[in-house]
Amino acid sequence: MTEIFTLKFEVGNRIDDYTLLARCGQGAYGVVFLAENVITGQHVALKVVAAAGRNCERELKGLRQYQQICRRTNLLQIYHVGSGEDFFYYTMDAADPLDDGDYTPKTLANILKAKGKLPVEEIRAMADELISALEVLHQKGMLHRDIKPENILWVDGLAVPGDIGLMTDSGKATLAGTPGFMPPEVLAGVRDYEKKDDFYALGKVLYCALTGLPVTQYPSFPASSTLTGAGEIIRLYSRLCAGEPIERKPQRRSARKVLSWAGMLGLLIAVFFAGRSWRNWEQLRPAATEPTYVPSREMLTLLPELRKHYQALETQMHAAISDSDKNISVGEIADAEKYLALHPEHPMTGYPQLLATDRKHRQAEDDFDRDHRDDPVWRYFRNQQEIAVCLANAKEHAVPRQYSIEEARKKLRDLYRQQRTLETEILKKYRKSPSSV
């Protein structure tokens, strides 16, 4: 039914007062378009659902309940519900555009597909907005039941839960959702879905946003990433996935006022001390003649083949990292517990299994690096990754920060020297026969 139904509507078609402008995506029971109201000119998201079977009845019932409680809240707004001969449709807030090109809805799944992962500050804001939205939904007596990256979207710059197809009365929740974002005991049918399970799913969403990894990798952390600045997010998603209560912060509106006054005060202080700080700025400013590294034309010609060699090795490294946490011993977890007891400020405090896993991953990466230290191509591309990190940390407002500004600049000088030496070594070895790389 779904396949035949989907082919019925195309971009350019008109449904009542709405012209379909772009196809945004397809869910389990219908298809979503960006549409324009031909009378008002308002752009909305329009979902068309086949009017047949239990799925239709369930979505329509959830839609009616949701429409009654979403008004004047920070939830996704429903504007109009209509029907045709063999379908019904409803219009709602359209997601912000992801970029300036052809319309792509700004969902978390689309952002992660384009960028890999989100910066820590953006994850904090997203988490705060989604927690507030879920609290409102739960206060109104409803559950979402399908929180995942595809169903997180931005409307007027704020993150909101989308796709209301599986929403239901909290007293009548049945098994529904997406594996990986559901607690094992719910998936196994041991208990019914509860409010805390929406937050469990949100925890998994935050993990995916921070690490860029699929939900199946939880709780692994990429060995090539830094934990700097991520402690708050790690603690939050670990609490959510453990079913622990949320520690709420002051309302965002109040926080903005405080930050606004703090910003004004900081600006006045900065202006007052500007003259006295000039000499310090001169000392921090990088020298104009600071050497950099630019690959030669001959090296640029070789790079495509060299990159294939590096990527093959990188695949082997990630496989080794993935295998490294399969046999974590009781002793390794005990060591992690002792370390966390001595370092209560650590971002993984309370989660020794997560720390033990992270240690295994980092050790596997270090071992692979050591085993390939004599390969100039491997070292060259690994250096290029580190150069990108150092360039970011050389800026004053780097987030997250791995090195101080001076440390980053010193490390850059060392890396540039290494790259020049490695290029000479690579050209000497491969220039006569690039196919042998």
Coordinates of C-alpha atoms in Angstrom, one line a residue:
M1 CA 0.0 0.0 0.0
T2 CA 2.7 2.5 1.0
E3 CA 4.7 2.1 -2.3
I4 CA 1.6 2.7 -4.5
F5 CA 0.4 5.5 -2.3
T6 CA 3.8 7.3 -2.4
L7 CA 3.7 7.5 -6.2
K8 CA 0.4 9.4 -6.2
F9 CA 1.8 12.8 -5.2
E10 CA 4.7 14.6 -6.8
V11 CA 6.3 18.0 -6.5
G12 CA 4.1 20.5 -8.3
N13 CA 0.9 18.8 -7.4
R14 CA -1.8 20.7 -5.4
I15 CA -3.7 19.3 -2.4
D16 CA -6.6 21.7 -1.6
D17 CA -5.0 25.1 -1.0
Y18 CA -1.4 23.7 -0.9
T19 CA 1.2 23.4 -3.7
L20 CA 3.9 20.8 -3.1
L21 CA 7.3 22.5 -3.5
A22 CA 9.8 19.8 -2.5
R23 CA 9.9 16.3 -1.1
C24 CA 11.4 16.2 2.4
G25 CA 11.3 12.6 3.3
Q26 CA 9.2 9.5 3.8
G27 CA 8.2 7.9 7.1
A28 CA 6.7 4.5 7.8
Y29 CA 3.1 5.6 6.9
G30 CA 3.3 8.6 4.6
V31 CA 5.4 11.1 2.8
V32 CA 6.3 14.7 3.8
F33 CA 6.6 17.7 1.4
L34 CA 7.5 21.3 1.8
A35 CA 4.3 23.1 0.7
E36 CA 3.0 26.6 0.1
N37 CA -0.5 27.8 1.0
V38 CA -1.6 29.5 -2.3
I39 CA -3.8 31.9 -0.4
T40 CA -1.5 33.1 2.4
G41 CA 1.9 32.2 0.9
Q42 CA 2.9 30.4 4.2
H43 CA 5.4 27.6 3.8
V44 CA 4.6 24.5 5.8
A45 CA 5.5 20.9 6.1
L46 CA 2.7 18.8 4.7
K47 CA 2.4 15.1 5.5
V48 CA 0.2 12.8 3.4
V49 CA -0.9 9.5 5.0
A50 CA -2.7 6.6 3.3
A51 CA -6.2 6.3 4.8
A52 CA -6.2 2.6 5.3
G53 CA -5.4 0.1 8.1
R54 CA -4.5 0.4 11.8
N55 CA -1.5 2.6 11.2
C56 CA -3.7 5.3 9.7
E57 CA -6.1 5.0 12.6
R58 CA -3.2 5.2 15.1
E59 CA -1.6 8.2 13.5
L60 CA -4.9 10.1 13.1
K61 CA -5.8 9.5 16.8
G62 CA -2.4 10.6 18.0
L63 CA -2.7 13.7 15.7
R64 CA -6.0 14.7 17.2
Q65 CA -4.6 14.4 20.7
Y66 CA -1.4 16.2 19.9
Q67 CA -3.2 19.1 18.1
Q68 CA -5.2 19.8 21.2
I69 CA -2.1 20.1 23.4
C70 CA 0.6 21.7 21.2
R71 CA -0.9 25.2 20.9
R72 CA 1.0 28.0 22.5
T73 CA 3.9 25.6 23.6
N74 CA 7.5 25.1 22.4
L75 CA 6.3 22.0 20.5
L76 CA 6.0 21.5 16.8
Q77 CA 2.7 23.3 15.7
I78 CA -0.1 21.7 13.7
Y79 CA -2.0 24.1 11.5
H80 CA -4.5 22.2 9.3
V81 CA -5.9 18.7 8.9
G82 CA -7.7 17.7 5.7
S83 CA -8.6 14.5 3.8
G84 CA -9.1 13.1 0.3
E85 CA -10.7 10.1 -1.2
D86 CA -8.0 7.6 0.1
F87 CA -5.7 9.7 2.3
F88 CA -5.6 12.4 4.9
Y89 CA -3.0 15.1 5.4
Y90 CA -1.9 17.6 7.9
T91 CA 0.3 20.7 7.8
M92 CA 2.8 21.7 10.5
D93 CA 5.9 23.9 11.0
A94 CA 8.4 23.5 8.2
A95 CA 12.0 22.9 9.3
D96 CA 14.6 25.6 8.6
P97 CA 16.6 25.0 5.4
L98 CA 19.9 23.2 6.0
D99 CA 21.8 25.5 3.6
D100 CA 21.2 28.1 0.8
G101 CA 20.8 25.5 -2.0
D102 CA 17.8 23.4 -2.9
Y103 CA 15.6 22.9 0.2
T104 CA 16.8 20.3 2.5
P105 CA 15.2 20.2 6.0
K106 CA 17.5 21.0 8.9
T107 CA 17.2 17.8 10.8
L108 CA 19.9 16.3 13.1
A109 CA 20.3 13.4 10.7
N110 CA 20.9 15.7 7.8
I111 CA 23.4 17.8 9.8
L112 CA 25.4 14.7 10.9
K113 CA 25.4 13.4 7.3
A114 CA 26.8 16.7 6.1
K115 CA 29.2 17.5 9.0
G116 CA 29.9 14.3 10.8
K117 CA 29.0 15.6 14.3
L118 CA 27.9 18.7 16.2
P119 CA 30.1 21.2 18.2
V120 CA 29.7 20.8 22.0
E121 CA 28.0 24.2 22.4
E122 CA 25.4 23.4 19.8
I123 CA 24.7 20.1 21.5
R124 CA 24.2 21.8 24.8
A125 CA 21.6 24.2 23.3
M126 CA 19.9 21.4 21.4
A127 CA 19.7 19.2 24.6
D128 CA 18.2 22.1 26.6
E129 CA 15.5 22.8 24.0
L130 CA 14.6 19.1 23.5
I131 CA 14.4 18.4 27.2
S132 CA 12.1 21.4 27.7
A133 CA 9.9 20.2 24.8
L134 CA 9.7 16.7 26.1
E135 CA 8.8 17.9 29.6
V136 CA 5.9 19.9 28.1
L137 CA 4.8 16.9 26.1
H138 CA 4.8 14.7 29.2
Q139 CA 3.0 17.3 31.3
K140 CA 0.3 17.2 28.7
G141 CA 0.0 13.4 29.1
M142 CA 1.6 12.3 25.9
L143 CA 4.7 10.3 24.9
H144 CA 6.7 10.7 21.7
R145 CA 8.1 7.2 21.4
D146 CA 10.4 7.8 18.4
I147 CA 13.1 10.3 19.3
K148 CA 16.0 9.8 16.9
P149 CA 18.2 12.1 14.7
E150 CA 15.8 11.9 11.8
N151 CA 13.0 13.2 14.1
I152 CA 14.9 16.2 15.5
L153 CA 14.4 19.3 13.5
W154 CA 15.0 23.1 13.8
V155 CA 12.2 25.6 13.5
D156 CA 13.1 29.3 13.7
G157 CA 16.5 28.2 15.1
L158 CA 15.1 26.1 17.9
A159 CA 15.4 22.3 18.1
V160 CA 12.0 20.5 18.4
P161 CA 10.9 16.8 18.3
G162 CA 9.3 16.1 14.9
D163 CA 7.3 13.2 13.3
I164 CA 4.3 12.9 15.7
G165 CA 3.2 9.7 14.0
L166 CA 3.9 7.5 17.0
M167 CA 2.9 9.9 19.8
T168 CA 0.3 8.5 22.1
D169 CA -1.5 8.9 25.4
S170 CA 1.0 8.0 28.2
G171 CA -1.6 5.7 29.7
K172 CA -2.0 3.6 26.5
A173 CA 1.6 3.2 25.3
T174 CA 2.4 0.0 23.3
L175 CA 5.6 -1.2 21.8
A176 CA 6.8 1.3 19.2
G177 CA 9.9 3.1 18.2
T178 CA 13.3 2.5 16.6
P179 CA 15.7 -0.2 17.9
G180 CA 18.9 1.3 19.3
F181 CA 16.9 4.2 20.7
M182 CA 14.7 2.0 22.9
P183 CA 15.7 0.5 26.3
P184 CA 16.4 -3.2 26.0
E185 CA 13.7 -4.1 28.6
V186 CA 11.1 -2.2 26.5
L187 CA 12.2 -3.8 23.3
A188 CA 12.1 -7.2 24.9
G189 CA 8.5 -6.6 26.2
V190 CA 9.5 -6.8 29.8
R191 CA 7.7 -3.5 30.6
D192 CA 5.6 -0.8 28.9
Y193 CA 7.0 2.4 27.4
E194 CA 7.3 5.2 30.0
K195 CA 8.2 8.9 30.1
K196 CA 11.8 8.1 31.0
D197 CA 12.2 6.2 27.7
D198 CA 11.8 9.3 25.6
F199 CA 14.8 10.7 27.6
Y200 CA 16.6 7.4 27.1
A201 CA 16.2 7.9 23.3
L202 CA 17.4 11.5 23.7
G203 CA 20.5 10.3 25.5
K204 CA 21.3 8.1 22.5
V205 CA 20.7 11.1 20.2
L206 CA 23.1 13.2 22.1
Y207 CA 25.7 10.4 21.9
C208 CA 25.3 10.3 18.1
A209 CA 25.6 14.1 17.9
L210 CA 28.8 14.3 20.0
T211 CA 30.6 11.3 18.5
G212 CA 29.3 11.2 14.9
L213 CA 29.0 7.4 15.5
P214 CA 25.8 5.3 14.8
V215 CA 23.7 4.4 17.8
T216 CA 24.9 0.8 17.6
Q217 CA 28.4 1.9 18.7
Y218 CA 27.2 3.2 22.1
P219 CA 29.0 3.8 24.5
S220 CA 32.2 3.7 22.4
F221 CA 34.0 7.0 21.9
P222 CA 36.2 7.7 18.8
A223 CA 39.8 7.2 19.7
S224 CA 40.8 10.0 17.4
S225 CA 38.6 12.6 19.2
T226 CA 39.3 14.7 22.3
L227 CA 37.1 14.7 25.4
T228 CA 38.0 18.3 26.1
G229 CA 34.8 20.3 26.8
A230 CA 32.6 17.3 26.3
G231 CA 32.3 16.1 29.9
E232 CA 28.9 17.8 30.5
I233 CA 27.4 16.1 27.4
I234 CA 28.9 12.7 28.3
R235 CA 27.5 12.9 31.8
L236 CA 24.1 14.0 30.5
Y237 CA 23.6 11.3 28.0
S238 CA 25.0 8.7 30.4
R239 CA 22.5 9.7 33.0
L240 CA 19.6 9.7 30.5
C241 CA 20.5 6.3 29.2
A242 CA 20.8 5.0 32.8
G243 CA 17.3 6.3 33.6
E244 CA 18.5 8.8 36.1
P245 CA 16.6 12.1 36.7
I246 CA 17.7 15.2 34.8
E247 CA 19.5 18.0 36.7
R248 CA 17.7 21.1 35.3
K249 CA 19.4 24.5 34.9
P250 CA 17.8 27.9 35.1
Q251 CA 15.4 28.9 32.2
R252 CA 17.3 29.9 29.1
R253 CA 15.5 33.3 29.0
S254 CA 17.0 34.2 32.3
A255 CA 20.4 32.9 31.4
R256 CA 20.4 35.1 28.3
K257 CA 19.7 38.1 30.5
V258 CA 22.6 37.3 32.8
L259 CA 24.9 36.6 29.9
S260 CA 23.8 39.9 28.3
W261 CA 24.7 41.9 31.4
A262 CA 27.9 39.9 31.9
G263 CA 28.8 40.6 28.3
M264 CA 28.2 44.3 28.7
L265 CA 30.4 44.4 31.8
G266 CA 33.1 42.4 30.1
L267 CA 33.0 44.8 27.2
L268 CA 33.4 47.8 29.5
I269 CA 36.4 46.1 31.2
A270 CA 37.9 45.2 27.9
V271 CA 37.7 48.8 26.7
F272 CA 39.2 50.1 29.9
F273 CA 42.2 47.8 29.7
A274 CA 42.6 47.9 25.9
G275 CA 45.5 50.3 26.0
R276 CA 47.4 48.4 28.7
S277 CA 46.8 45.1 26.9
W278 CA 48.4 46.2 23.6
R279 CA 51.9 45.0 24.4
N280 CA 50.6 41.6 25.5
W281 CA 48.7 41.3 22.2
E282 CA 51.9 42.1 20.3
Q283 CA 53.6 39.2 22.1
L284 CA 50.8 36.8 21.3
R285 CA 50.4 37.8 17.7
P286 CA 52.1 35.2 15.4
A287 CA 55.2 36.3 13.5
A288 CA 54.5 37.3 9.9
T289 CA 57.4 35.1 8.8
E290 CA 56.3 32.0 10.7
P291 CA 57.0 29.1 8.3
T292 CA 54.2 26.9 7.0
Y293 CA 54.1 23.8 4.9
V294 CA 52.7 23.7 1.3
P295 CA 53.0 20.5 -0.7
S296 CA 55.1 20.7 -3.9
R297 CA 53.5 20.2 -7.3
E298 CA 55.1 16.8 -7.5
M299 CA 53.7 15.8 -4.1
L300 CA 50.2 17.0 -5.1
T301 CA 50.4 14.7 -8.2
L302 CA 51.2 11.8 -5.9
L303 CA 48.6 12.6 -3.2
P304 CA 45.6 10.7 -4.8
E305 CA 47.5 7.4 -4.8
L306 CA 49.1 8.1 -1.4
R307 CA 45.6 8.8 0.1
K308 CA 44.3 5.3 -1.1
H309 CA 47.2 3.7 0.8
Y310 CA 46.5 5.7 3.9
Q311 CA 42.7 5.0 3.8
A312 CA 43.4 1.3 3.5
L313 CA 45.5 1.5 6.7
E314 CA 43.0 3.7 8.4
T315 CA 40.3 1.1 7.8
Q316 CA 42.5 -1.5 9.5
M317 CA 43.0 0.8 12.4
H318 CA 39.3 1.4 13.0
A319 CA 38.7 -2.3 12.8
A320 CA 41.4 -2.8 15.5
I321 CA 39.8 -0.1 17.6
S322 CA 36.4 -1.6 17.3
D323 CA 37.7 -5.0 18.3
S324 CA 39.7 -3.7 21.3
D325 CA 36.7 -3.4 23.7
K326 CA 35.3 -6.8 23.3
N327 CA 37.2 -8.3 26.2
I328 CA 37.4 -5.7 28.9
S329 CA 38.5 -7.4 32.1
V330 CA 37.1 -7.0 35.6
G331 CA 40.6 -5.6 36.6
E332 CA 40.4 -2.9 33.9
I333 CA 37.0 -1.8 35.1
A334 CA 38.4 -1.8 38.7
D335 CA 41.3 0.4 37.6
A336 CA 38.9 2.8 36.0
E337 CA 36.9 3.0 39.2
K338 CA 40.0 3.7 41.2
Y339 CA 41.1 6.4 38.8
L340 CA 37.6 8.1 38.8
A341 CA 37.5 8.0 42.6
L342 CA 40.7 10.0 42.7
H343 CA 39.6 12.4 39.9
P344 CA 36.0 13.3 40.7
E345 CA 36.2 16.2 38.1
H346 CA 36.7 13.7 35.2
P347 CA 33.8 13.8 32.6
M348 CA 33.2 10.0 33.0
T349 CA 32.9 10.1 36.7
G350 CA 30.3 7.4 37.7
Y351 CA 30.8 5.5 34.5
P352 CA 33.9 3.3 34.8
Q353 CA 32.8 1.0 32.0
L354 CA 32.8 4.0 29.6
L355 CA 36.3 5.0 30.8
A356 CA 37.7 1.5 30.4
T357 CA 36.2 1.3 26.9
D358 CA 37.8 4.7 26.0
R359 CA 41.2 3.5 27.3
K360 CA 41.0 0.4 25.2
H361 CA 40.2 2.4 22.1
R362 CA 43.1 4.8 22.7
Q363 CA 45.5 2.0 23.4
A364 CA 44.5 0.3 20.1
E365 CA 45.1 3.5 18.2
D366 CA 48.5 4.0 19.9
D367 CA 49.5 0.5 19.1
F368 CA 48.6 0.8 15.5
D369 CA 50.5 4.1 15.2
R370 CA 53.5 2.5 16.7
D371 CA 53.4 -0.5 14.4
H372 CA 53.3 1.9 11.4
R373 CA 55.7 4.5 12.5
D374 CA 58.2 3.6 9.7
D375 CA 55.6 4.2 7.0
P376 CA 56.1 7.8 5.8
V377 CA 52.7 7.9 4.1
W378 CA 50.9 7.0 7.3
R379 CA 52.8 9.5 9.3
Y380 CA 52.3 12.2 6.7
F381 CA 48.5 11.9 6.7
R382 CA 48.3 11.5 10.5
N383 CA 50.3 14.8 10.8
Q384 CA 47.8 16.5 8.4
Q385 CA 45.0 15.6 10.8
E386 CA 47.0 17.0 13.8
I387 CA 47.8 20.2 11.8
A388 CA 44.0 20.8 11.4
V389 CA 43.5 20.4 15.2
C390 CA 46.4 22.8 15.9
L391 CA 45.2 25.4 13.5
A392 CA 41.8 25.4 15.2
N393 CA 43.5 25.6 18.7
A394 CA 45.7 28.5 17.5
K395 CA 42.6 30.7 17.5
E396 CA 41.5 32.5 20.6
H397 CA 38.0 31.0 21.0
A398 CA 38.6 27.4 20.0
V399 CA 36.0 24.9 21.2
P400 CA 36.8 22.3 22.2
R401 CA 40.4 23.3 23.1
Q402 CA 43.1 20.6 23.2
Y403 CA 46.1 22.9 23.3
S404 CA 46.8 26.4 24.5
I405 CA 47.4 29.0 21.8
E406 CA 51.2 28.9 22.4
E407 CA 51.3 25.1 22.5
A408 CA 49.3 24.9 19.3
R409 CA 51.7 27.3 17.5
K410 CA 54.8 25.5 18.7
K411 CA 53.3 22.1 17.7
L412 CA 52.5 23.6 14.3
R413 CA 56.1 24.6 13.7
D414 CA 57.2 21.1 14.6
L415 CA 54.6 19.5 12.4
Y416 CA 55.5 21.7 9.4
R417 CA 59.1 20.6 9.7
Q418 CA 58.1 17.0 9.9
Q419 CA 56.0 17.3 6.8
R420 CA 58.8 18.8 4.7
T421 CA 61.1 15.9 5.8
L422 CA 58.4 13.3 5.1
E423 CA 57.7 14.8 1.7
T424 CA 61.3 14.4 0.8
E425 CA 61.3 10.8 2.0
I426 CA 58.0 10.0 0.1
L427 CA 59.2 11.5 -3.1
K428 CA 62.4 9.7 -3.0
K429 CA 60.6 6.4 -2.4
Y430 CA 57.6 6.7 -4.7
R431 CA 58.3 9.3 -7.5
K432 CA 59.5 6.7 -9.9
S433 CA 56.7 4.3 -9.4
P434 CA 53.5 5.8 -7.8
S435 CA 51.5 2.7 -8.6
S436 CA 53.6 0.8 -6.0
V437 CA 52.2 2.9 -3.2

